[in-house]
CSV table of C-alpha atoms and ligand atoms in Angstrom, one decimal:
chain,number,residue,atom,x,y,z
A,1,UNK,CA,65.9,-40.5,117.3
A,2,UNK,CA,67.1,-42.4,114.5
A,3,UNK,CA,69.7,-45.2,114.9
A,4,UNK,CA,71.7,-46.5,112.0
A,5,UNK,CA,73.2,-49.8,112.1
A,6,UNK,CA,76.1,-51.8,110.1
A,7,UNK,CA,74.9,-49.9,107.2
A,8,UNK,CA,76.5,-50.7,103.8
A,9,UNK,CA,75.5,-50.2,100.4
A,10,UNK,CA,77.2,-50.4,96.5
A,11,UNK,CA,76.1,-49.6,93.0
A,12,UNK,CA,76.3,-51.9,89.8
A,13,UNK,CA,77.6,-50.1,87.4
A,14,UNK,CA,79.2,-51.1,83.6
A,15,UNK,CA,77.0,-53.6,81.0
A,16,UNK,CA,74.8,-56.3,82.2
A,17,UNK,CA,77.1,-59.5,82.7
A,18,UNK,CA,80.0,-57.2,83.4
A,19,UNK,CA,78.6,-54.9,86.3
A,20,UNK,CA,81.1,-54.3,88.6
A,21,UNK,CA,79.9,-53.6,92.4
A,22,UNK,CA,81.2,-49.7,94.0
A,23,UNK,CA,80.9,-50.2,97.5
A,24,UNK,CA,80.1,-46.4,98.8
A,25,UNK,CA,78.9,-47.2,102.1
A,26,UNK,CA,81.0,-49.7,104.2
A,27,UNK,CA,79.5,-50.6,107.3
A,28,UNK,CA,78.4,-47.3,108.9
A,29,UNK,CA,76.8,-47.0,112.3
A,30,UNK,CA,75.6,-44.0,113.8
A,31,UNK,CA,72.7,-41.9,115.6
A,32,UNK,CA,71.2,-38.9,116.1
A,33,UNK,CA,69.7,-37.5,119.0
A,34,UNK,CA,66.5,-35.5,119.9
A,35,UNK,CA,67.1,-32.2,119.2
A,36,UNK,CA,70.3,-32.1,117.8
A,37,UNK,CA,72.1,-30.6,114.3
A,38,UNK,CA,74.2,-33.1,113.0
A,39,UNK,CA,76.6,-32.4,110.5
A,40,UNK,CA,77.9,-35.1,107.6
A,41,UNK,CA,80.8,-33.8,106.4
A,42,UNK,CA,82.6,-35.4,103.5
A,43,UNK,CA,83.9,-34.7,100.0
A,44,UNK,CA,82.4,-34.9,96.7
A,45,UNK,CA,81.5,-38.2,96.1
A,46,UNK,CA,82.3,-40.0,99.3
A,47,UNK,CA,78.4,-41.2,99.7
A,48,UNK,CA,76.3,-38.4,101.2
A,49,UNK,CA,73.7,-38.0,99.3
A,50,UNK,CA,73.1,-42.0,99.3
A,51,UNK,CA,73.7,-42.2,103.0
A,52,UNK,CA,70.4,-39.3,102.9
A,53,UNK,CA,68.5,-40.9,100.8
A,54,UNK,CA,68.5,-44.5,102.7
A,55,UNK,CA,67.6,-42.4,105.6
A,56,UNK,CA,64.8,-41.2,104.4
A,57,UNK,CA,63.8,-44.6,102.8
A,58,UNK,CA,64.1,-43.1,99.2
A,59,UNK,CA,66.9,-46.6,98.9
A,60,UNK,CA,67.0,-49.6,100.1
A,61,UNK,CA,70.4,-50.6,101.5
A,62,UNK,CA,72.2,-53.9,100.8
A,63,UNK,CA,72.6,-54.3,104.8
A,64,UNK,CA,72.0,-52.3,107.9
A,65,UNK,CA,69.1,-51.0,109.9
A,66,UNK,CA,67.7,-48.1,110.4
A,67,UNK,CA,65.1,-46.8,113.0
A,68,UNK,CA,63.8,-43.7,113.6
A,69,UNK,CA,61.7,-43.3,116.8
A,70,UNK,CA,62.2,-46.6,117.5
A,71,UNK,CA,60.2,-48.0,114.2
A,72,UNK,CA,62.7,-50.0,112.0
A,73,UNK,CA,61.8,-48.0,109.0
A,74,UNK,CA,64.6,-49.9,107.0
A,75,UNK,CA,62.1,-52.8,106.4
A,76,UNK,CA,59.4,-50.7,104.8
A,77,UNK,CA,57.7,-51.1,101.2
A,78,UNK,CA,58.0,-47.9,99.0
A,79,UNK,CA,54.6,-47.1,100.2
A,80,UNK,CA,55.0,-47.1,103.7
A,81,UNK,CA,58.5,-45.4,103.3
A,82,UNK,CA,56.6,-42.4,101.3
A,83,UNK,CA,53.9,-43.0,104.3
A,84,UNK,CA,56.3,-42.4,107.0
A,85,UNK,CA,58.6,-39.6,105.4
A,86,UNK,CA,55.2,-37.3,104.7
A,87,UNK,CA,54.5,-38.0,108.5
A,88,UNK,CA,58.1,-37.8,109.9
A,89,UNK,CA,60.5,-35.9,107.3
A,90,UNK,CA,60.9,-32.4,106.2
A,91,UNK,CA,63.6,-32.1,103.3
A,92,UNK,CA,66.1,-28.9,102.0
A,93,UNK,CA,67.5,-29.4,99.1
A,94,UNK,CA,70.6,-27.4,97.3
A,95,UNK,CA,68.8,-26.7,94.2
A,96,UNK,CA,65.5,-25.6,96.6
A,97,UNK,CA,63.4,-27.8,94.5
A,98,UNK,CA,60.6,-25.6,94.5
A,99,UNK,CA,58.0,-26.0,91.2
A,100,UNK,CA,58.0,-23.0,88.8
A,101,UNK,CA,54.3,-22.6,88.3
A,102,UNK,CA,53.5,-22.3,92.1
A,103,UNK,CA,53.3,-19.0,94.3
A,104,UNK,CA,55.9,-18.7,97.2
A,105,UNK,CA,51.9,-19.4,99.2
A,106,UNK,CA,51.3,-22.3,97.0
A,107,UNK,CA,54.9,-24.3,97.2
A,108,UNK,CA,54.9,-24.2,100.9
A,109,UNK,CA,50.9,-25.2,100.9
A,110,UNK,CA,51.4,-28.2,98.7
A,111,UNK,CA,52.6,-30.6,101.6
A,112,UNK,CA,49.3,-29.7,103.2
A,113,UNK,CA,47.1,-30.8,100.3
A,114,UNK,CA,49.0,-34.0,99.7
A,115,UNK,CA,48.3,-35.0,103.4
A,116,UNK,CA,44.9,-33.6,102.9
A,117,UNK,CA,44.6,-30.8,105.4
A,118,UNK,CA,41.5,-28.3,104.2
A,119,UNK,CA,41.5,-25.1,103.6
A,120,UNK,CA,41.3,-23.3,106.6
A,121,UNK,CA,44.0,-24.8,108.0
A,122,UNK,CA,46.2,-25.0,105.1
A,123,UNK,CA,46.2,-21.3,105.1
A,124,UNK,CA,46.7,-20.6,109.0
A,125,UNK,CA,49.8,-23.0,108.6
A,126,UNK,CA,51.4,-21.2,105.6
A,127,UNK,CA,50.9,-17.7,107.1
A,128,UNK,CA,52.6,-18.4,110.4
A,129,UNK,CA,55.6,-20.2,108.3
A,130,UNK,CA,55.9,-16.9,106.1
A,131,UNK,CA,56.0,-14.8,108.8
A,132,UNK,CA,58.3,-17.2,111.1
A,133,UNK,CA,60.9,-17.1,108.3
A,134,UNK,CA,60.2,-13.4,107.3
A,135,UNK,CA,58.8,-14.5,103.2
A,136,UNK,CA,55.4,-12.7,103.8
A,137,UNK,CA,56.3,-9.6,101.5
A,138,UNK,CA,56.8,-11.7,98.5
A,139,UNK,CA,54.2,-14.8,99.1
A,140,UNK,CA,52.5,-14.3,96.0
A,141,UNK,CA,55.6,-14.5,93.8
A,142,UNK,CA,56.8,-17.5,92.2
A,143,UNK,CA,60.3,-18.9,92.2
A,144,UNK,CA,61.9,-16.8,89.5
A,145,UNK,CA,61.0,-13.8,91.2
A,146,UNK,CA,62.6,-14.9,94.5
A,147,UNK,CA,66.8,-14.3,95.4
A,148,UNK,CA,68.6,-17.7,96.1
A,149,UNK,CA,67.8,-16.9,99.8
A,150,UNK,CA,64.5,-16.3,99.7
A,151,UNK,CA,63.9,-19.1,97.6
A,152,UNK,CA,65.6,-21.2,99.6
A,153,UNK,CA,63.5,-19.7,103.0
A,154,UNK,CA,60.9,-21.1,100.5
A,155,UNK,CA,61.8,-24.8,101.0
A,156,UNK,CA,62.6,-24.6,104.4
A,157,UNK,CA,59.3,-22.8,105.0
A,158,UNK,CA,57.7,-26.3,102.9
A,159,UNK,CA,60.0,-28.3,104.9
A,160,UNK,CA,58.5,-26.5,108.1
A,161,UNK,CA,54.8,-26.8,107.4
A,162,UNK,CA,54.1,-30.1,108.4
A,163,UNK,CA,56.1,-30.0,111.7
A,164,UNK,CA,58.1,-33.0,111.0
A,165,UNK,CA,60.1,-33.9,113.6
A,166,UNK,CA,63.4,-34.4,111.7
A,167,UNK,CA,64.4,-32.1,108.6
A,168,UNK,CA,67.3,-33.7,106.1
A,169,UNK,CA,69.1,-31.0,104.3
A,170,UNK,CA,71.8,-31.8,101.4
A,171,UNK,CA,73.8,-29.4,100.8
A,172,UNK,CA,71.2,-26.2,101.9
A,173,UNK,CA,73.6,-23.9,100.7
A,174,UNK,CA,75.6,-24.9,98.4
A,175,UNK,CA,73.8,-22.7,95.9
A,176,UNK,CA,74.6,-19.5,97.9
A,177,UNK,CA,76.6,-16.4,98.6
A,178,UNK,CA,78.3,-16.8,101.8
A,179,UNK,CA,76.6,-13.8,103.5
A,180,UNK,CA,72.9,-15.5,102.3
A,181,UNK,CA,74.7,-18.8,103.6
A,182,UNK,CA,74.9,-17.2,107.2
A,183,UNK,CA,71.4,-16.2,107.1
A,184,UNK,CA,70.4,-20.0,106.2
A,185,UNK,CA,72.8,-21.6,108.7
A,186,UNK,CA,71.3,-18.8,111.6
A,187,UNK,CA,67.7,-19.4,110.6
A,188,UNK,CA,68.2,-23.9,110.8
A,189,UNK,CA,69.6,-22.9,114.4
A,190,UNK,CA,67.0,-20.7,116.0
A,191,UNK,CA,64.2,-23.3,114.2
A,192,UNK,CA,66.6,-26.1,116.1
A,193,UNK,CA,66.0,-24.2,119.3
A,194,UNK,CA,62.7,-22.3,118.9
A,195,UNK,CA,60.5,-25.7,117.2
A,196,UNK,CA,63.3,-28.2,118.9
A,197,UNK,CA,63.3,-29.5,115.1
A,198,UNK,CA,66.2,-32.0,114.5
A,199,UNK,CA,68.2,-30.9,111.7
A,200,UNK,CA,71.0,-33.6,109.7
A,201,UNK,CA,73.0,-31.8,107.2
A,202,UNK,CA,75.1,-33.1,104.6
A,203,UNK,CA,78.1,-30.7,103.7
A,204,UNK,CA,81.0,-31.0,101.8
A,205,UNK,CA,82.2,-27.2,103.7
A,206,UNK,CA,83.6,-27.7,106.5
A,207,UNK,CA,82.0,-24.1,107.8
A,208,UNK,CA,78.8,-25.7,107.1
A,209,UNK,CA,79.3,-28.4,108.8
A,210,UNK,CA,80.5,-26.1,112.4
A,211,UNK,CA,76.7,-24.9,112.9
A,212,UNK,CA,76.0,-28.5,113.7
A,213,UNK,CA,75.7,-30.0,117.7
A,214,UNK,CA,77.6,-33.3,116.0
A,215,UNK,CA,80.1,-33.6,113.5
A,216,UNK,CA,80.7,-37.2,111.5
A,217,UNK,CA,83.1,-37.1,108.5
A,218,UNK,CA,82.5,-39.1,105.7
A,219,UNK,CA,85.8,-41.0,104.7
A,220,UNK,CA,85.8,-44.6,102.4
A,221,UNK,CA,82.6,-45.3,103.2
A,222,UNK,CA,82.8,-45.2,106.9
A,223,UNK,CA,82.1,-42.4,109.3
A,224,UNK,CA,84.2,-40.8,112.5
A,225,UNK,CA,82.5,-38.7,114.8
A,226,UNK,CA,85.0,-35.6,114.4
A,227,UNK,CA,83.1,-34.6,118.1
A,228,UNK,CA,80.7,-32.6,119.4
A,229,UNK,CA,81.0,-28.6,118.9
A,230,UNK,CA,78.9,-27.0,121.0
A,231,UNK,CA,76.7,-28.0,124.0
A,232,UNK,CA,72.8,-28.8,123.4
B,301,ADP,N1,72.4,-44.3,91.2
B,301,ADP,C1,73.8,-44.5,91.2
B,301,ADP,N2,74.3,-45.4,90.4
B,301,ADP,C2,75.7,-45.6,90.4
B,301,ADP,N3,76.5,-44.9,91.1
B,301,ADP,C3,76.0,-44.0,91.9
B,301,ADP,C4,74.6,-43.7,92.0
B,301,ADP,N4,74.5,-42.7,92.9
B,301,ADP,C5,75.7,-42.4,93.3
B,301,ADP,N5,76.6,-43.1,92.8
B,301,ADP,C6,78.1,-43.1,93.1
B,301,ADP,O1,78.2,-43.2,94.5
B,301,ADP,C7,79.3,-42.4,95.0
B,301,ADP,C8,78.7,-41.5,96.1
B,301,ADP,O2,77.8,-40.6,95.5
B,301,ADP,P1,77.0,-39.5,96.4
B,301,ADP,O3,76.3,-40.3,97.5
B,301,ADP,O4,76.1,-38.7,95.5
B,301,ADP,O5,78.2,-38.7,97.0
B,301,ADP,P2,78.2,-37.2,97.7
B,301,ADP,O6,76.8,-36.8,98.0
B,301,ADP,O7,79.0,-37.3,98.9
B,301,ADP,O8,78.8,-36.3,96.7
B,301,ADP,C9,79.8,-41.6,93.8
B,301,ADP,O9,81.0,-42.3,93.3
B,301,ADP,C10,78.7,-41.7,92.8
B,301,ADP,O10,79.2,-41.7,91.5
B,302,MG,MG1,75.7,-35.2,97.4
């Protein structure tokens, strides 16, 4: 399902004439199947988040393909990446990411409107999300008024509503108590099995990273697949 390829990428950082180039990503290749969780385990640091975000075309890498379905998505403009994500990509973020002023409802609706869906189905989508990740109770409150958990079944519940067929998550719990973690980790799984969604999480917890089918560990710049836990 997506296919990375001699993927490397640094930053310039320091003045202009003095940059000096960080590599973070040295020639990683890699894939993930149909269907599968993937873990990227790694610590602070060691390139996760960048590796994410040129996945999901948010960054260009110096060098490397990726495809995803078979479309080499690496090439895109910033429009078509933005295109292609709306179409393809649900994300989970640590921090939920979830705007202040918008109703439990409205958050998870917003997708929807951006790809222009009306009404009528906007709202038959976000009432089967609610009730799949048991938020209909407190729909009509806004983030503040939400636990960690709950806000973060928020932004998987956003991440849901479009059906994409692949969800990036950084970090999804990072923010959590380790009970509220569990109840994260369990509810990714059974949307992995129930929706056959495929999940790639970035961890820096190595408990984390054990709900996933596939295991790679990020380590200077490169990644090892530490195996595969559990059968699909
Ligand atoms: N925009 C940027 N400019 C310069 N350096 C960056 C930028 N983003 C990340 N880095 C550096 O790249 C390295 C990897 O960062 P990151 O991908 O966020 O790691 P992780 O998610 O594993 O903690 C770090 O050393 C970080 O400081
Ligand atoms: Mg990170």
């Amino acid at each position: 399902m997506i296919q990375v390829q001699e993927l490397s990428h640094a930053f310039k950082i320091g003045k202009k004439g003095k940059e000096k180039q960080v590599p973070v990503l040295k020639g990683l290749s890699f894939s993930v199947e149909k269907g599968e969780i993937v873990s990227i385990v790694g610590r602070s640091g060691s390139g996760k988040s960048t590796l994410l975000h040129i996945m999901a075309g948010f960054l260009k890498p110096d060098k490397g393909i990726i495809e995803v379905n078979g479309v080499k998505t690496s090439v895109f403009n910033e429009a078509e990446s933005a295109q292609f994500r709306l179409a393809n990509f649900g994300f989970i973020f640590q921090n939920f990411q979830l705007m202040p002023g918008l109703t439990a409802f409205e958050n998870i609706e917003l997708p929807l409107k951006l790809r222009g869906d009306n009404k009528h189905v906007r709202t038959q989508k976000v009432k089967d999300i609610l009730q799949h990740v048991g938020l209909t109770d407190v729909q009509k409150h806004y983030p503040n008024e939400l636990s960690g958990g709950q806000q973060q079944r928020v932004s998987i519940a956003r991440a849901l509503v479009t059906d994409p067929p692949i969800i990036f998550a950084d970090e999804p719990t990072g923010s959590l108590d380790s009970e509220t973690e569990q109840d994260i980790l369990l509810l990714i799984q059974s949307l992995n099995q129930t929706r056959g969604i495929t999940f790639v999480i970035i961890t820096h917890d190595d408990t984390v990273a054990e709900t996933a089918n596939r295991i790679y560990r990020m380590h200077d710049g490169e990644l090892v697949e530490r195996g595969v836990t559990h059968a699909i």
